[in-house]
Amino acid sequence: MNAFVQLSPSPAWANKIVGPYKGLPFHDYLHASPPRRQRTLTGPIDPAQGSLWRRFQVFAAVEPEQQFSEQAQSGLLSKLPLDIRMIIYEMVLGGMIFHLNAQDRRSRILHHVCARPETINDPTHQCHELATKRPSSNPREEYREATGLLPLLVTCRLIYSEAIETLYRANTFEFTQNFAAFRFLRLLIPPQRLHDIRHFRMRMRVPHHPSINSRSRRDWTDLFSFFSTEMNGLQSLFLALDPNQPMKAHILETADDDGVEWVKPMVLMAVDANRKRACKVEIVTEGVIHALNTIFKDTADENKTASYDYILERACATVHKRIRLSLSAHG
């Protein structure tokens, strides 16, 4: 690829062509501009405009400073205090694990509520297949009736404004596709909703070792910076790494002290997020869970008089060792 760039009449064009092959697959998503929001709505919503899903999209554009009707005719809104209403919203909208996927990069991302949440940490957990039909809570324009998450949210703007954060804060979002996960996080939901997500799980396919070239190293660092700074409401992050065979071989052939650099962004993010908001970060390889916060704490306890940099290096080497051993145990 370097030879192709050097021999090309236009190095800038050549770099653009080979760039995706040199970096990691989430590069473009991480550096994409966030979605634009519509400006403040004017006037009430006409019920004839369309489906519940259309109304949900319109409500999502409401500006924080907008005024809402007091809804005096509603017993829920006029008689119950806000803290009781919030409990009701969480009972209705919370406590679920959403499996999200898409058939391809341009398809709509669909959700499926996990039917076996008690086995979510099992390596063989599988309660669903790739969705091929739109869920009932995400209806088409021609499907006016729906059950699920949307009906409560689109009842009125006031309920939407009170309840929408619960949808993100009180549930777990789980992905098995890189493109679906990062399209959802960077292009589909408003940036402020990133801060509301508390629990995120992902099976992440890694096409090559993050340290194979400078762009991949930057992408890997940017990924964990994104989790740390933009998803800054996270309380748990669960990443199941799915490396290809060359990456596995690279890890197996690397001494643990030499593998510190690619592990360090993961550990730094875990330490920072745990310090700021008690976030729990777990990396999984071949079904083995590596609790990064626990590994760092144990290393610090074993080296009480050592410097922070030394403890960080030792913790990263330990994480690399655990990853290497998990890969070697599975051939």
mmCIF file of C-alpha atoms in Angstrom:
data_model
loop_
_atom_site.group_PDB
_atom_site.id
_atom_site.type_symbol
_atom_site.label_atom_id
_atom_site.label_comp_id
_atom_site.label_asym_id
_atom_site.label_seq_id
_atom_site.Cartn_x
_atom_site.Cartn_y
_atom_site.Cartn_z
ATOM 1 C CA MET A 1 0.000 0.000 0.000
ATOM 2 C CA ASN A 2 2.868 2.395 0.743
ATOM 3 C CA ALA A 3 4.331 1.671 -2.689
ATOM 4 C CA PHE A 4 0.951 2.398 -4.280
ATOM 5 C CA VAL A 5 0.834 5.783 -2.558
ATOM 6 C CA GLN A 6 4.427 6.647 -3.485
ATOM 7 C CA LEU A 7 3.982 5.699 -7.154
ATOM 8 C CA SER A 8 0.629 7.415 -7.561
ATOM 9 C CA PRO A 9 0.518 10.755 -9.449
ATOM 10 C CA SER A 10 -1.764 12.008 -6.672
ATOM 11 C CA PRO A 11 -0.598 10.872 -3.204
ATOM 12 C CA ALA A 12 -3.618 12.535 -1.571
ATOM 13 C CA TRP A 13 -6.006 10.515 -3.743
ATOM 14 C CA ALA A 14 -3.998 7.328 -3.209
ATOM 15 C CA ASN A 15 -4.026 7.808 0.561
ATOM 16 C CA LYS A 16 -7.804 8.172 0.436
ATOM 17 C CA ILE A 17 -8.081 4.910 -1.506
ATOM 18 C CA VAL A 18 -5.890 2.841 0.816
ATOM 19 C CA GLY A 19 -6.953 4.603 4.008
ATOM 20 C CA PRO A 20 -9.824 2.262 4.916
ATOM 21 C CA TYR A 21 -7.516 -0.718 4.563
ATOM 22 C CA LYS A 22 -4.879 0.759 6.829
ATOM 23 C CA GLY A 23 -7.157 1.966 9.604
ATOM 24 C CA LEU A 24 -9.844 0.311 11.709
ATOM 25 C CA PRO A 25 -13.438 0.032 10.452
ATOM 26 C CA PHE A 26 -14.939 2.595 12.826
ATOM 27 C CA HIS A 27 -12.602 5.444 11.741
ATOM 28 C CA ASP A 28 -15.104 7.217 9.477
ATOM 29 C CA TYR A 29 -17.914 6.957 12.009
ATOM 30 C CA LEU A 30 -15.857 8.336 14.894
ATOM 31 C CA HIS A 31 -14.853 11.372 12.850
ATOM 32 C CA ALA A 32 -18.235 11.983 11.224
ATOM 33 C CA SER A 33 -20.180 15.133 12.015
ATOM 34 C CA PRO A 34 -23.014 14.551 14.497
ATOM 35 C CA PRO A 35 -26.568 14.693 13.127
ATOM 36 C CA ARG A 36 -28.199 18.077 12.837
ATOM 37 C CA ARG A 37 -31.291 18.738 14.901
ATOM 38 C CA GLN A 38 -34.346 20.454 13.544
ATOM 39 C CA ARG A 39 -35.165 23.818 15.026
ATOM 40 C CA THR A 40 -37.965 24.509 17.492
ATOM 41 C CA LEU A 41 -41.347 23.179 16.467
ATOM 42 C CA THR A 42 -44.158 25.614 15.803
ATOM 43 C CA GLY A 43 -47.769 24.813 16.544
ATOM 44 C CA PRO A 44 -49.339 21.546 17.675
ATOM 45 C CA ILE A 45 -48.797 18.267 15.893
ATOM 46 C CA ASP A 46 -51.550 17.324 13.498
ATOM 47 C CA PRO A 47 -52.681 13.728 14.238
ATOM 48 C CA ALA A 48 -53.209 13.281 10.514
ATOM 49 C CA GLN A 49 -49.478 13.723 9.877
ATOM 50 C CA GLY A 50 -48.801 10.017 10.105
ATOM 51 C CA SER A 51 -47.773 7.171 12.306
ATOM 52 C CA LEU A 52 -46.536 6.952 15.870
ATOM 53 C CA TRP A 53 -43.018 6.620 14.511
ATOM 54 C CA ARG A 54 -43.351 9.901 12.582
ATOM 55 C CA ARG A 55 -44.609 11.620 15.730
ATOM 56 C CA PHE A 56 -41.676 10.214 17.706
ATOM 57 C CA GLN A 57 -39.251 11.732 15.180
ATOM 58 C CA VAL A 58 -41.000 15.098 15.462
ATOM 59 C CA PHE A 59 -40.982 15.028 19.267
ATOM 60 C CA ALA A 60 -37.265 14.187 19.207
ATOM 61 C CA ALA A 61 -36.605 17.596 17.672
ATOM 62 C CA VAL A 62 -38.145 19.532 20.560
ATOM 63 C CA GLU A 63 -35.763 22.135 21.939
ATOM 64 C CA PRO A 64 -35.071 22.129 25.726
ATOM 65 C CA GLU A 65 -36.319 25.692 26.144
ATOM 66 C CA GLN A 66 -39.734 25.008 24.627
ATOM 67 C CA GLN A 67 -42.846 25.488 26.752
ATOM 68 C CA PHE A 68 -45.302 22.636 27.211
ATOM 69 C CA SER A 69 -48.994 22.583 28.002
ATOM 70 C CA GLU A 70 -49.803 21.794 31.624
ATOM 71 C CA GLN A 71 -52.075 18.926 30.476
ATOM 72 C CA ALA A 72 -54.580 19.591 33.271
ATOM 73 C CA GLN A 73 -56.945 16.995 31.834
ATOM 74 C CA SER A 74 -54.388 14.218 32.433
ATOM 75 C CA GLY A 75 -54.471 12.524 35.820
ATOM 76 C CA LEU A 76 -50.932 11.221 35.292
ATOM 77 C CA LEU A 77 -49.502 14.682 34.680
ATOM 78 C CA SER A 78 -51.722 16.836 36.885
ATOM 79 C CA LYS A 79 -52.093 14.690 40.010
ATOM 80 C CA LEU A 80 -48.881 12.671 40.334
ATOM 81 C CA PRO A 81 -45.616 14.404 41.318
ATOM 82 C CA LEU A 82 -42.686 14.187 38.917
ATOM 83 C CA ASP A 83 -40.709 11.708 41.027
ATOM 84 C CA ILE A 84 -43.635 9.259 40.955
ATOM 85 C CA ARG A 85 -44.038 9.755 37.216
ATOM 86 C CA MET A 86 -40.340 8.999 36.731
ATOM 87 C CA ILE A 87 -40.769 5.700 38.606
ATOM 88 C CA ILE A 88 -43.667 4.826 36.314
ATOM 89 C CA TYR A 89 -41.631 5.699 33.213
ATOM 90 C CA GLU A 90 -38.799 3.447 34.356
ATOM 91 C CA MET A 91 -41.187 0.559 35.049
ATOM 92 C CA VAL A 92 -42.653 0.884 31.554
ATOM 93 C CA LEU A 93 -39.582 1.812 29.502
ATOM 94 C CA GLY A 94 -36.629 0.477 31.526
ATOM 95 C CA GLY A 95 -34.965 -2.726 32.643
ATOM 96 C CA MET A 96 -34.484 -4.204 29.166
ATOM 97 C CA ILE A 97 -31.570 -5.314 27.010
ATOM 98 C CA PHE A 98 -31.921 -4.176 23.412
ATOM 99 C CA HIS A 99 -30.186 -6.284 20.767
ATOM 100 C CA LEU A 100 -29.731 -3.935 17.814
ATOM 101 C CA ASN A 101 -28.736 -4.951 14.305
ATOM 102 C CA ALA A 102 -29.129 -4.172 10.628
ATOM 103 C CA GLN A 103 -29.075 -6.323 7.521
ATOM 104 C CA ASP A 104 -26.429 -4.123 5.899
ATOM 105 C CA ARG A 105 -24.766 -0.723 6.246
ATOM 106 C CA ARG A 106 -27.690 1.180 4.748
ATOM 107 C CA SER A 107 -30.568 -0.731 6.292
ATOM 108 C CA ARG A 108 -32.634 0.552 9.173
ATOM 109 C CA ILE A 109 -31.298 -0.491 12.557
ATOM 110 C CA LEU A 110 -33.873 -2.657 14.306
ATOM 111 C CA HIS A 111 -34.120 -3.657 17.942
ATOM 112 C CA HIS A 112 -35.111 -6.890 19.638
ATOM 113 C CA VAL A 113 -35.733 -7.050 23.388
ATOM 114 C CA CYS A 114 -33.587 -9.779 24.935
ATOM 115 C CA ALA A 115 -35.644 -12.808 25.930
ATOM 116 C CA ARG A 116 -32.865 -14.319 28.059
ATOM 117 C CA PRO A 117 -31.281 -11.452 30.004
ATOM 118 C CA GLU A 118 -30.159 -13.803 32.769
ATOM 119 C CA THR A 119 -27.667 -15.449 30.375
ATOM 120 C CA ILE A 120 -26.341 -12.261 28.795
ATOM 121 C CA ASN A 121 -22.790 -12.873 30.084
ATOM 122 C CA ASP A 122 -22.624 -16.461 28.839
ATOM 123 C CA PRO A 123 -20.226 -16.880 25.883
ATOM 124 C CA THR A 124 -22.912 -18.844 24.022
ATOM 125 C CA HIS A 125 -25.727 -16.389 24.771
ATOM 126 C CA GLN A 126 -28.115 -16.092 21.855
ATOM 127 C CA CYS A 127 -31.775 -15.221 22.193
ATOM 128 C CA HIS A 128 -32.384 -13.742 18.805
ATOM 129 C CA GLU A 129 -31.545 -13.855 15.137
ATOM 130 C CA LEU A 130 -30.976 -10.933 12.809
ATOM 131 C CA ALA A 131 -34.267 -9.092 12.614
ATOM 132 C CA THR A 132 -35.922 -9.186 9.201
ATOM 133 C CA LYS A 133 -39.200 -7.535 10.202
ATOM 134 C CA ARG A 134 -39.752 -4.135 11.704
ATOM 135 C CA PRO A 135 -40.647 -4.442 15.426
ATOM 136 C CA SER A 136 -44.130 -3.427 16.449
ATOM 137 C CA SER A 137 -42.819 -0.424 18.400
ATOM 138 C CA ASN A 138 -41.230 0.955 15.226
ATOM 139 C CA PRO A 139 -44.152 0.909 12.764
ATOM 140 C CA ARG A 140 -44.272 1.834 9.131
ATOM 141 C CA GLU A 141 -46.362 4.791 8.038
ATOM 142 C CA GLU A 142 -49.153 2.435 6.983
ATOM 143 C CA TYR A 143 -49.183 0.704 10.388
ATOM 144 C CA ARG A 144 -51.023 3.153 12.621
ATOM 145 C CA GLU A 145 -51.371 0.801 15.602
ATOM 146 C CA ALA A 146 -48.310 -0.266 17.569
ATOM 147 C CA THR A 147 -47.376 -1.772 20.895
ATOM 148 C CA GLY A 148 -44.062 -1.416 22.638
ATOM 149 C CA LEU A 149 -41.932 1.600 23.481
ATOM 150 C CA LEU A 150 -43.260 4.370 21.272
ATOM 151 C CA PRO A 151 -46.913 4.795 22.292
ATOM 152 C CA LEU A 152 -46.141 6.255 25.724
ATOM 153 C CA LEU A 153 -43.398 8.521 24.368
ATOM 154 C CA VAL A 154 -45.586 10.027 21.665
ATOM 155 C CA THR A 155 -48.627 10.601 23.867
ATOM 156 C CA CYS A 156 -47.678 14.259 24.223
ATOM 157 C CA ARG A 157 -44.600 16.467 24.209
ATOM 158 C CA LEU A 158 -44.539 16.813 27.985
ATOM 159 C CA ILE A 159 -44.430 13.049 28.539
ATOM 160 C CA TYR A 160 -41.789 12.746 25.837
ATOM 161 C CA SER A 161 -39.619 15.400 27.483
ATOM 162 C CA GLU A 162 -39.918 13.703 30.881
ATOM 163 C CA ALA A 163 -39.534 10.087 29.748
ATOM 164 C CA ILE A 164 -37.070 10.062 26.844
ATOM 165 C CA GLU A 165 -33.960 10.033 29.037
ATOM 166 C CA THR A 166 -35.292 6.933 30.804
ATOM 167 C CA LEU A 167 -35.295 5.032 27.516
ATOM 168 C CA TYR A 168 -31.530 5.548 27.228
ATOM 169 C CA ARG A 169 -30.544 5.511 30.898
ATOM 170 C CA ALA A 170 -32.544 2.543 32.161
ATOM 171 C CA ASN A 171 -31.738 0.009 29.425
ATOM 172 C CA THR A 172 -28.737 -1.831 28.005
ATOM 173 C CA PHE A 173 -27.799 -1.415 24.328
ATOM 174 C CA GLU A 174 -26.089 -4.420 22.738
ATOM 175 C CA PHE A 175 -24.585 -4.685 19.232
ATOM 176 C CA THR A 176 -22.854 -7.423 17.254
ATOM 177 C CA GLN A 177 -21.995 -5.333 14.165
ATOM 178 C CA ASN A 178 -19.412 -2.554 14.023
ATOM 179 C CA PHE A 179 -21.271 -0.580 11.366
ATOM 180 C CA ALA A 180 -24.616 -0.761 13.172
ATOM 181 C CA ALA A 181 -23.122 0.250 16.518
ATOM 182 C CA PHE A 182 -21.186 3.269 15.313
ATOM 183 C CA ARG A 183 -23.855 4.419 12.877
ATOM 184 C CA PHE A 184 -26.316 4.386 15.778
ATOM 185 C CA LEU A 185 -23.962 6.191 18.162
ATOM 186 C CA ARG A 186 -22.537 8.780 15.784
ATOM 187 C CA LEU A 187 -25.134 9.363 13.073
ATOM 188 C CA LEU A 188 -28.595 8.394 14.277
ATOM 189 C CA ILE A 189 -29.098 9.610 17.824
ATOM 190 C CA PRO A 190 -28.681 13.234 18.947
ATOM 191 C CA PRO A 191 -25.285 13.867 20.610
ATOM 192 C CA GLN A 192 -26.887 14.659 23.957
ATOM 193 C CA ARG A 193 -28.366 11.143 24.062
ATOM 194 C CA LEU A 194 -24.847 9.688 24.073
ATOM 195 C CA HIS A 195 -24.492 11.165 27.555
ATOM 196 C CA ASP A 196 -27.677 9.406 28.666
ATOM 197 C CA ILE A 197 -26.579 5.865 27.760
ATOM 198 C CA ARG A 198 -25.567 4.018 30.921
ATOM 199 C CA HIS A 199 -24.970 0.446 29.773
ATOM 200 C CA PHE A 200 -23.377 -0.513 26.448
ATOM 201 C CA ARG A 201 -22.324 -3.926 25.149
ATOM 202 C CA MET A 202 -20.691 -4.760 21.851
ATOM 203 C CA ARG A 203 -19.130 -7.681 20.036
ATOM 204 C CA MET A 204 -16.436 -5.885 18.049
ATOM 205 C CA ARG A 205 -14.784 -7.487 15.052
ATOM 206 C CA VAL A 206 -11.191 -6.278 14.688
ATOM 207 C CA PRO A 207 -9.763 -6.855 11.168
ATOM 208 C CA HIS A 208 -6.129 -6.438 12.194
ATOM 209 C CA HIS A 209 -3.979 -5.663 15.206
ATOM 210 C CA PRO A 210 -4.393 -2.043 16.387
ATOM 211 C CA SER A 211 -0.630 -1.502 16.430
ATOM 212 C CA ILE A 212 -0.050 -2.638 12.840
ATOM 213 C CA ASN A 213 0.238 0.950 11.559
ATOM 214 C CA SER A 214 -0.026 4.529 12.777
ATOM 215 C CA ARG A 215 -3.584 5.071 11.546
ATOM 216 C CA SER A 216 -4.834 1.973 13.326
ATOM 217 C CA ARG A 217 -3.111 3.089 16.506
ATOM 218 C CA ARG A 218 -4.849 6.462 16.273
ATOM 219 C CA ASP A 219 -8.197 4.836 15.549
ATOM 220 C CA TRP A 220 -7.823 2.525 18.549
ATOM 221 C CA THR A 221 -6.934 5.442 20.829
ATOM 222 C CA ASP A 222 -9.792 7.536 19.413
ATOM 223 C CA LEU A 223 -12.245 4.708 20.063
ATOM 224 C CA PHE A 224 -11.584 4.610 23.790
ATOM 225 C CA SER A 225 -11.404 8.380 23.955
ATOM 226 C CA PHE A 226 -14.911 8.375 22.456
ATOM 227 C CA PHE A 227 -16.150 5.991 25.145
ATOM 228 C CA SER A 228 -14.515 8.131 27.827
ATOM 229 C CA THR A 229 -15.411 11.662 26.738
ATOM 230 C CA GLU A 230 -18.507 11.471 24.522
ATOM 231 C CA MET A 231 -20.300 8.564 26.182
ATOM 232 C CA ASN A 232 -19.545 10.153 29.510
ATOM 233 C CA GLY A 233 -22.594 8.764 31.279
ATOM 234 C CA LEU A 234 -21.503 5.142 30.936
ATOM 235 C CA GLN A 235 -21.709 3.018 34.053
ATOM 236 C CA SER A 236 -20.809 -0.261 32.354
ATOM 237 C CA LEU A 237 -18.975 -1.044 29.118
ATOM 238 C CA PHE A 238 -18.705 -4.622 27.871
ATOM 239 C CA LEU A 239 -16.583 -5.200 24.744
ATOM 240 C CA ALA A 240 -16.191 -8.701 23.358
ATOM 241 C CA LEU A 241 -13.227 -8.530 20.974
ATOM 242 C CA ASP A 242 -13.432 -10.773 17.917
ATOM 243 C CA PRO A 243 -9.939 -10.620 16.353
ATOM 244 C CA ASN A 244 -9.142 -12.299 13.064
ATOM 245 C CA GLN A 245 -6.492 -15.017 12.847
ATOM 246 C CA PRO A 246 -3.532 -12.725 11.992
ATOM 247 C CA MET A 247 -4.337 -10.535 14.995
ATOM 248 C CA LYS A 248 -4.546 -13.592 17.245
ATOM 249 C CA ALA A 249 -1.164 -14.754 15.961
ATOM 250 C CA HIS A 250 0.281 -11.278 16.551
ATOM 251 C CA ILE A 251 -0.885 -11.294 20.177
ATOM 252 C CA LEU A 252 0.355 -14.833 20.790
ATOM 253 C CA GLU A 253 3.789 -13.966 19.411
ATOM 254 C CA THR A 254 4.117 -10.705 21.380
ATOM 255 C CA ALA A 255 5.787 -10.535 24.782
ATOM 256 C CA ASP A 256 3.427 -9.111 27.387
ATOM 257 C CA ASP A 257 5.671 -6.119 28.114
ATOM 258 C CA ASP A 258 5.753 -5.342 24.380
ATOM 259 C CA GLY A 259 1.962 -5.494 24.132
ATOM 260 C CA VAL A 260 1.415 -2.676 26.611
ATOM 261 C CA GLU A 261 0.899 0.091 24.044
ATOM 262 C CA TRP A 262 -2.221 -1.297 22.367
ATOM 263 C CA VAL A 263 -3.729 -2.319 25.717
ATOM 264 C CA LYS A 264 -3.065 1.060 27.342
ATOM 265 C CA PRO A 265 -5.997 3.009 25.739
ATOM 266 C CA MET A 266 -8.407 0.418 27.141
ATOM 267 C CA VAL A 267 -6.973 0.565 30.657
ATOM 268 C CA LEU A 268 -6.670 4.359 30.694
ATOM 269 C CA MET A 269 -10.312 4.682 29.700
ATOM 270 C CA ALA A 270 -11.359 2.166 32.365
ATOM 271 C CA VAL A 271 -9.401 3.932 35.118
ATOM 272 C CA ASP A 272 -10.661 7.394 34.141
ATOM 273 C CA ALA A 273 -14.312 6.343 33.805
ATOM 274 C CA ASN A 274 -14.211 4.409 37.063
ATOM 275 C CA ARG A 275 -12.717 7.371 38.917
ATOM 276 C CA LYS A 276 -15.295 9.823 37.537
ATOM 277 C CA ARG A 277 -18.474 7.746 37.692
ATOM 278 C CA ALA A 278 -17.660 4.242 39.013
ATOM 279 C CA CYS A 279 -17.928 2.831 35.479
ATOM 280 C CA LYS A 280 -17.216 -0.887 35.148
ATOM 281 C CA VAL A 281 -15.223 -1.816 32.021
ATOM 282 C CA GLU A 282 -14.891 -5.423 30.876
ATOM 283 C CA ILE A 283 -13.045 -6.757 27.831
ATOM 284 C CA VAL A 284 -13.828 -10.278 26.656
ATOM 285 C CA THR A 285 -11.724 -12.614 24.518
ATOM 286 C CA GLU A 286 -12.750 -16.193 23.766
ATOM 287 C CA GLY A 287 -15.402 -16.023 26.456
ATOM 288 C CA VAL A 288 -12.938 -14.945 29.173
ATOM 289 C CA ILE A 289 -13.871 -11.694 30.929
ATOM 290 C CA HIS A 290 -11.049 -9.295 31.814
ATOM 291 C CA ALA A 291 -12.279 -6.768 34.398
ATOM 292 C CA LEU A 292 -9.937 -3.851 33.708
ATOM 293 C CA ASN A 293 -10.825 -1.864 36.824
ATOM 294 C CA THR A 294 -10.159 -4.867 39.054
ATOM 295 C CA ILE A 295 -6.849 -5.663 37.349
ATOM 296 C CA PHE A 296 -5.640 -2.085 37.793
ATOM 297 C CA LYS A 297 -6.734 -1.993 41.449
ATOM 298 C CA ASP A 298 -5.053 -5.323 42.215
ATOM 299 C CA THR A 299 -1.849 -4.113 40.554
ATOM 300 C CA ALA A 300 -1.939 -0.898 42.596
ATOM 301 C CA ASP A 301 -2.476 -2.874 45.818
ATOM 302 C CA GLU A 302 0.529 -5.064 45.020
ATOM 303 C CA ASN A 303 2.741 -2.037 44.302
ATOM 304 C CA LYS A 304 1.680 0.501 46.931
ATOM 305 C CA THR A 305 4.884 2.531 46.783
ATOM 306 C CA ALA A 306 5.250 2.491 42.997
ATOM 307 C CA SER A 307 4.503 5.411 40.688
ATOM 308 C CA TYR A 308 1.268 5.667 38.721
ATOM 309 C CA ASP A 309 3.110 5.126 35.425
ATOM 310 C CA TYR A 310 4.708 1.931 36.719
ATOM 311 C CA ILE A 311 1.367 0.607 37.990
ATOM 312 C CA LEU A 312 -0.258 1.429 34.644
ATOM 313 C CA GLU A 313 2.476 -0.394 32.712
ATOM 314 C CA ARG A 314 2.204 -3.469 34.952
ATOM 315 C CA ALA A 315 -1.589 -3.504 34.738
ATOM 316 C CA CYS A 316 -1.459 -3.291 30.928
ATOM 317 C CA ALA A 317 1.070 -6.124 30.767
ATOM 318 C CA THR A 318 -1.219 -8.217 32.971
ATOM 319 C CA VAL A 319 -4.191 -7.532 30.710
ATOM 320 C CA HIS A 320 -2.138 -8.523 27.662
ATOM 321 C CA LYS A 321 -1.090 -11.723 29.397
ATOM 322 C CA ARG A 322 -4.684 -12.614 30.217
ATOM 323 C CA ILE A 323 -5.783 -11.923 26.639
ATOM 324 C CA ARG A 324 -2.876 -13.956 25.264
ATOM 325 C CA LEU A 325 -3.621 -16.910 27.530
ATOM 326 C CA SER A 326 -7.313 -16.864 26.615
ATOM 327 C CA LEU A 327 -6.401 -17.001 22.921
ATOM 328 C CA SER A 328 -3.837 -19.758 23.384
ATOM 329 C CA ALA A 329 -6.353 -21.860 25.322
ATOM 330 C CA HIS A 330 -8.619 -21.873 22.265
ATOM 331 C CA GLY A 331 -5.997 -22.790 19.713
#
